[in-house]
mmCIF file of C-alpha atoms and ligand atoms in Angstrom:
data_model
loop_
_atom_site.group_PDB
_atom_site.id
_atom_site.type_symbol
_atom_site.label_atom_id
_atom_site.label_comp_id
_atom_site.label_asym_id
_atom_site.label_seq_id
_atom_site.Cartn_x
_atom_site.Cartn_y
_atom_site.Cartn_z
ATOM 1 C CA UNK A 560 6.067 -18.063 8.477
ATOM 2 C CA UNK A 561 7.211 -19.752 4.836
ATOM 3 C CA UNK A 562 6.530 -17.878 1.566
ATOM 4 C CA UNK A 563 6.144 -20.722 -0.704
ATOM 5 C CA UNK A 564 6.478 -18.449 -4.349
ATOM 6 C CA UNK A 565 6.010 -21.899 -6.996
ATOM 7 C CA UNK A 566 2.826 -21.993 -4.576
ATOM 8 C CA UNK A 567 2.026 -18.433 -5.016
ATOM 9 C CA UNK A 568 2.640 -18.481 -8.812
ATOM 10 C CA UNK A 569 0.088 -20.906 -9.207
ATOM 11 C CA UNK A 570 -2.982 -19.351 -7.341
ATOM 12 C CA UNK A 571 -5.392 -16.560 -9.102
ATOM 13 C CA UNK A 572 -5.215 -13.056 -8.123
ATOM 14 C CA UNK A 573 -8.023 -13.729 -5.724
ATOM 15 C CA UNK A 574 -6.647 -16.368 -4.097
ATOM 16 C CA UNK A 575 -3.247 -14.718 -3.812
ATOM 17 C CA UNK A 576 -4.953 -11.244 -2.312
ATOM 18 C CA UNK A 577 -6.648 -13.308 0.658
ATOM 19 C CA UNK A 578 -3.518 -15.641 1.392
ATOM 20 C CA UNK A 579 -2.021 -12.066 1.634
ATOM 21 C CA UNK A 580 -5.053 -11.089 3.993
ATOM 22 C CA UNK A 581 -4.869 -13.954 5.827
ATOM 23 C CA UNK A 582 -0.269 -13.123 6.924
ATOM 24 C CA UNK A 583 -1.553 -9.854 7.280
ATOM 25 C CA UNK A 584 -3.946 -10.963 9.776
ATOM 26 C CA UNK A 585 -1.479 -13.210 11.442
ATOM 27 C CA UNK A 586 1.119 -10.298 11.908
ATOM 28 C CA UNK A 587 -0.985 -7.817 13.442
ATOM 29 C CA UNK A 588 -2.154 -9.835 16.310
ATOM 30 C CA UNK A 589 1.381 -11.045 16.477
ATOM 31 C CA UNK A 590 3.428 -7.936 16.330
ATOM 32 C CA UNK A 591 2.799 -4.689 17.989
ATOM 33 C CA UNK A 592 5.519 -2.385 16.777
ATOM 34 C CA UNK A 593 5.236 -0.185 13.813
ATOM 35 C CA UNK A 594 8.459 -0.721 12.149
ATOM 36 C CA UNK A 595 8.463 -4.483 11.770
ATOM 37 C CA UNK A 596 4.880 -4.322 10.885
ATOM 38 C CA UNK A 597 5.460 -1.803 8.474
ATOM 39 C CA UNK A 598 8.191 -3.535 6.957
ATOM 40 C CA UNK A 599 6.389 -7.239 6.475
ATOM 41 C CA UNK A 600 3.551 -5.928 5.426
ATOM 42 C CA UNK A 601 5.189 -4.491 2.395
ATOM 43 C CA UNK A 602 7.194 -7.232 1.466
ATOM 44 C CA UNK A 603 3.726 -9.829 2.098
ATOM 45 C CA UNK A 604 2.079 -7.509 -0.555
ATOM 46 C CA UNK A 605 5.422 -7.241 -3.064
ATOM 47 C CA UNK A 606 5.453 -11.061 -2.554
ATOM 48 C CA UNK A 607 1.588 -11.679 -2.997
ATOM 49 C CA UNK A 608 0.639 -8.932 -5.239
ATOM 50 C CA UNK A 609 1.937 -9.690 -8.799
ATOM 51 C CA UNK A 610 3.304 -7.003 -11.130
ATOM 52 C CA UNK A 611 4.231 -4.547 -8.738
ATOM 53 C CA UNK A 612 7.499 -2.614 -8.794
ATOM 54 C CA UNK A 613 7.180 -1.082 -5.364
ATOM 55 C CA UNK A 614 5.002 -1.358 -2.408
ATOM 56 C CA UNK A 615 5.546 0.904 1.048
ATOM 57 C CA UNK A 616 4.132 2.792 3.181
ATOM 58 C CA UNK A 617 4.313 6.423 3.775
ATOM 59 C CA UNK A 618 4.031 7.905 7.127
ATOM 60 C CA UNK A 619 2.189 11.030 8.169
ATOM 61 C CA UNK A 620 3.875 13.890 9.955
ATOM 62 C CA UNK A 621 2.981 17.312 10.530
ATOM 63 C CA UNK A 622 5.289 18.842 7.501
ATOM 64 C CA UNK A 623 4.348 16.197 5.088
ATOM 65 C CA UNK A 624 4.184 12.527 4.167
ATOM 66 C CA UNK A 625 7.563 10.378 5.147
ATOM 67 C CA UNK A 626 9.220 7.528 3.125
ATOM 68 C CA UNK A 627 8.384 4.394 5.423
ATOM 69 C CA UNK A 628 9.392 0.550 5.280
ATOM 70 C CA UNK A 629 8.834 -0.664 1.606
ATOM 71 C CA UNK A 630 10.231 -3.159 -1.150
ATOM 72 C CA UNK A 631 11.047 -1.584 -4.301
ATOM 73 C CA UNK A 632 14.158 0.665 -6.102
ATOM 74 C CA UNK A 633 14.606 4.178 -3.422
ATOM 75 C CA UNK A 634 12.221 6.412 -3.461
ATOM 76 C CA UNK A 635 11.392 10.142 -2.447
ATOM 77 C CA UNK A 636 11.669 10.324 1.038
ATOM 78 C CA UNK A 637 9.276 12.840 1.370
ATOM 79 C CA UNK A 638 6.245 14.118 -0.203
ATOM 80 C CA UNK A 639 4.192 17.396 0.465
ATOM 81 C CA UNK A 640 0.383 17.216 0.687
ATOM 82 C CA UNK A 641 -0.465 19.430 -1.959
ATOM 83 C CA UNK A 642 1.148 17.286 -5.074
ATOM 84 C CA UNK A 643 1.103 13.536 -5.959
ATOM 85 C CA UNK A 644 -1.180 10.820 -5.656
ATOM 86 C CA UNK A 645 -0.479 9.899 -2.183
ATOM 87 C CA UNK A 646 -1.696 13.395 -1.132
ATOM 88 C CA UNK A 647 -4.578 12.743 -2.686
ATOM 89 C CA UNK A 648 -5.614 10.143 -1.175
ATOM 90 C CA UNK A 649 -4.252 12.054 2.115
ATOM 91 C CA UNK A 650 -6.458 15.091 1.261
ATOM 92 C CA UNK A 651 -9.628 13.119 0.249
ATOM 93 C CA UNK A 652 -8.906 10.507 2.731
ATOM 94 C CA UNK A 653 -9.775 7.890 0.262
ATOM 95 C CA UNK A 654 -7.997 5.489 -1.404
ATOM 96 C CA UNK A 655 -7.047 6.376 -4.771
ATOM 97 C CA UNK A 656 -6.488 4.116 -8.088
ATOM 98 C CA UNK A 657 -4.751 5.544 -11.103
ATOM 99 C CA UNK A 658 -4.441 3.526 -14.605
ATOM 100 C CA UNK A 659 -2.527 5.523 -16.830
ATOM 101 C CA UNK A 660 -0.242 8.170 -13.932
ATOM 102 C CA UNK A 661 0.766 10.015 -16.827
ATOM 103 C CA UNK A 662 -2.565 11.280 -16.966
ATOM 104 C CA UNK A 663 -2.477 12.157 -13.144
ATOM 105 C CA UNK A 664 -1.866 16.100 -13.222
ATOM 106 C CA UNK A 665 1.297 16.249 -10.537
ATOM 107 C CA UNK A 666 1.719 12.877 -10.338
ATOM 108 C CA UNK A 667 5.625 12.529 -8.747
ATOM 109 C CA UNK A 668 7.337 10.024 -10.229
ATOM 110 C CA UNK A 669 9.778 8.012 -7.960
ATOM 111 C CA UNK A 670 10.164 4.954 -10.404
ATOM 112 C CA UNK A 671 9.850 5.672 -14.177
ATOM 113 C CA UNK A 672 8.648 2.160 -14.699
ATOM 114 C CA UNK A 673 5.289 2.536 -12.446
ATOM 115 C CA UNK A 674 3.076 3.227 -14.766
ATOM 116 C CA UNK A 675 -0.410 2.397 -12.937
ATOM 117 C CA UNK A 676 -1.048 2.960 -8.513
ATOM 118 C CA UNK A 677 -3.409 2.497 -5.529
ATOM 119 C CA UNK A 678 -2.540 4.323 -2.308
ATOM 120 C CA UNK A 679 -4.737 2.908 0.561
ATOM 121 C CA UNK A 680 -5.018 5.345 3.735
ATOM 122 C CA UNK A 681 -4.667 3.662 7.343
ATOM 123 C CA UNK A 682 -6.422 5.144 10.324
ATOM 124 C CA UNK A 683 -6.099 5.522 13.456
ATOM 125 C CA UNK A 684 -9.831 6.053 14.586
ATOM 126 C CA UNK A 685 -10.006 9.057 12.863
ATOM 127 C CA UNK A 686 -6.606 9.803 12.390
ATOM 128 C CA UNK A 687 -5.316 9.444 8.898
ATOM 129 C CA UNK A 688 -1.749 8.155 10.287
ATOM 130 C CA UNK A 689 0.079 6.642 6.880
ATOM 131 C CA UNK A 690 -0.407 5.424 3.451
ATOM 132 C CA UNK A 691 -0.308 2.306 1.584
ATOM 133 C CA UNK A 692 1.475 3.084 -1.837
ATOM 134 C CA UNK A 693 1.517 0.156 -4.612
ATOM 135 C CA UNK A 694 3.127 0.730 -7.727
ATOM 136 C CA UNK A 695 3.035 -1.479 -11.324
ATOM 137 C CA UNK A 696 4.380 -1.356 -14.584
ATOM 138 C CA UNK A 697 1.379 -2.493 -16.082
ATOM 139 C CA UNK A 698 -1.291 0.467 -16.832
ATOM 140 C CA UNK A 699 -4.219 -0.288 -15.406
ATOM 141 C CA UNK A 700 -2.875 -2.891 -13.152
ATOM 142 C CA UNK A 701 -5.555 -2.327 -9.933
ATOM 143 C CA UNK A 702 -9.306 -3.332 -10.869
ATOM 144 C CA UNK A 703 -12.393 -3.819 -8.428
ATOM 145 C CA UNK A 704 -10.629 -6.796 -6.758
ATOM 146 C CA UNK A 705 -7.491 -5.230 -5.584
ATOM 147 C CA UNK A 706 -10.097 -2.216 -4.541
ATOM 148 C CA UNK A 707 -11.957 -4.496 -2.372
ATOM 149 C CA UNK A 708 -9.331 -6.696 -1.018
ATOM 150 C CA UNK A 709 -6.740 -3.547 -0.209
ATOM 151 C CA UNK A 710 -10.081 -1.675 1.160
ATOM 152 C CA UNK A 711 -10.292 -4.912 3.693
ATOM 153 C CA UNK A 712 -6.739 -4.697 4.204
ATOM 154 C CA UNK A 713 -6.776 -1.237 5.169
ATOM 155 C CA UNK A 714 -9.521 -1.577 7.896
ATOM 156 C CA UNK A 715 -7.150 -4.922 9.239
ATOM 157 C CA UNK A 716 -4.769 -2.409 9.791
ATOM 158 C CA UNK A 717 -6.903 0.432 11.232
ATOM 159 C CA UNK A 718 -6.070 1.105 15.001
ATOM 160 C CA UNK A 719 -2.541 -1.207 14.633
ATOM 161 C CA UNK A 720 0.348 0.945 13.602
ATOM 162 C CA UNK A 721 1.167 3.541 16.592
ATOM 163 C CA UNK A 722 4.185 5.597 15.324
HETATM 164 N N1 LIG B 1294 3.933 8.353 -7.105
HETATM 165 C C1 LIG B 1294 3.732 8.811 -5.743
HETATM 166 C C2 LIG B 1294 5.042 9.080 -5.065
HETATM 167 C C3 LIG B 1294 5.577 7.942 -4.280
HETATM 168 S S1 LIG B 1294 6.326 6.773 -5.241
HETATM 169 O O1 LIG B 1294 5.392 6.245 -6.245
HETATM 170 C C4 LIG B 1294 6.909 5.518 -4.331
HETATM 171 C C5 LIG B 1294 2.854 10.046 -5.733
HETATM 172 O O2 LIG B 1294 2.549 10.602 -6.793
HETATM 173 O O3 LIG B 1294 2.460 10.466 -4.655
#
């Protein structure tokens, strides 16, 4: 595995998103446990995703939604499922995209700087068992592309990540 960042630097978003598809690929027929998948497929997205000031996971458990592996400053380690976009996208089992999160009525704010997310839900056949959360200091940061690659992503990772 070599991260070559002058090489991604010079690709397009598009081209960086499916390099990023195809590691992500790569790791989950190579790796079975949850943790170190967890935790390299958050830094292949903070390394292949530009503009992003944190990218993680957050795991489902019966009293809420738990702070998993991620790249970024800390963050809250655990969210309810009544407030926040990540409990949207929990609730509507969805994923959800937000330009502007200041418009986002109880959005929870972990990093002042995000100013734009996509949470991407991950299933186990039909249970809902964590969250992708990407964060960027750019409003409006997440467009059709990102939708469509991270919806791809999302079923790569369906039935992979047993916790
Ligand atoms: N903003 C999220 C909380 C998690 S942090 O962004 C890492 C939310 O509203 O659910």
């Amino acid at each position: 595995m070599n991260i070559d960042l002058n090489k991604i630097a010079g690709l397009d978003d598009e081209k960086c998103l499916d390099e990023l598809i195809n590691f992500i690929r790569v790791q989950v027929s190579d790796e079975e446990n949850p943790i170190a998948l967890m935790a390299n497929v958050s830094a292949f997205i903070k390394a292949y995703v530009r503009d992003l000031n944190w990218a993680g996971f957050y795991i489902v458990r019966d009293e809420g939604l738990i702070l998993g592996p991620f790249q970024g400053l800390p963050a809250c380690t655990r969210l309810s499922f009544d407030k926040g976009v990540c409990a949207k996208a929990y609730r509507d089992r969805e994923i959800v995209k937000v330009d502007d999160v200041g418009e986002f009525k109880d959005h929870i704010v972990c990093d002042s700087n995000s100013k734009s997310e996509l949470v991407i839900p991950i299933f186990n056949e039909e249970d809902l068992v964590c969250l992708i959360d990407l964060d960027s200091p750019k409003p409006a940061r997440f467009t059709e592309l990102e939708l469509e690659k991270f919806r791809e992503i999302g079923q790569i990772l369906e039935n992979t990540i047993y916790l």
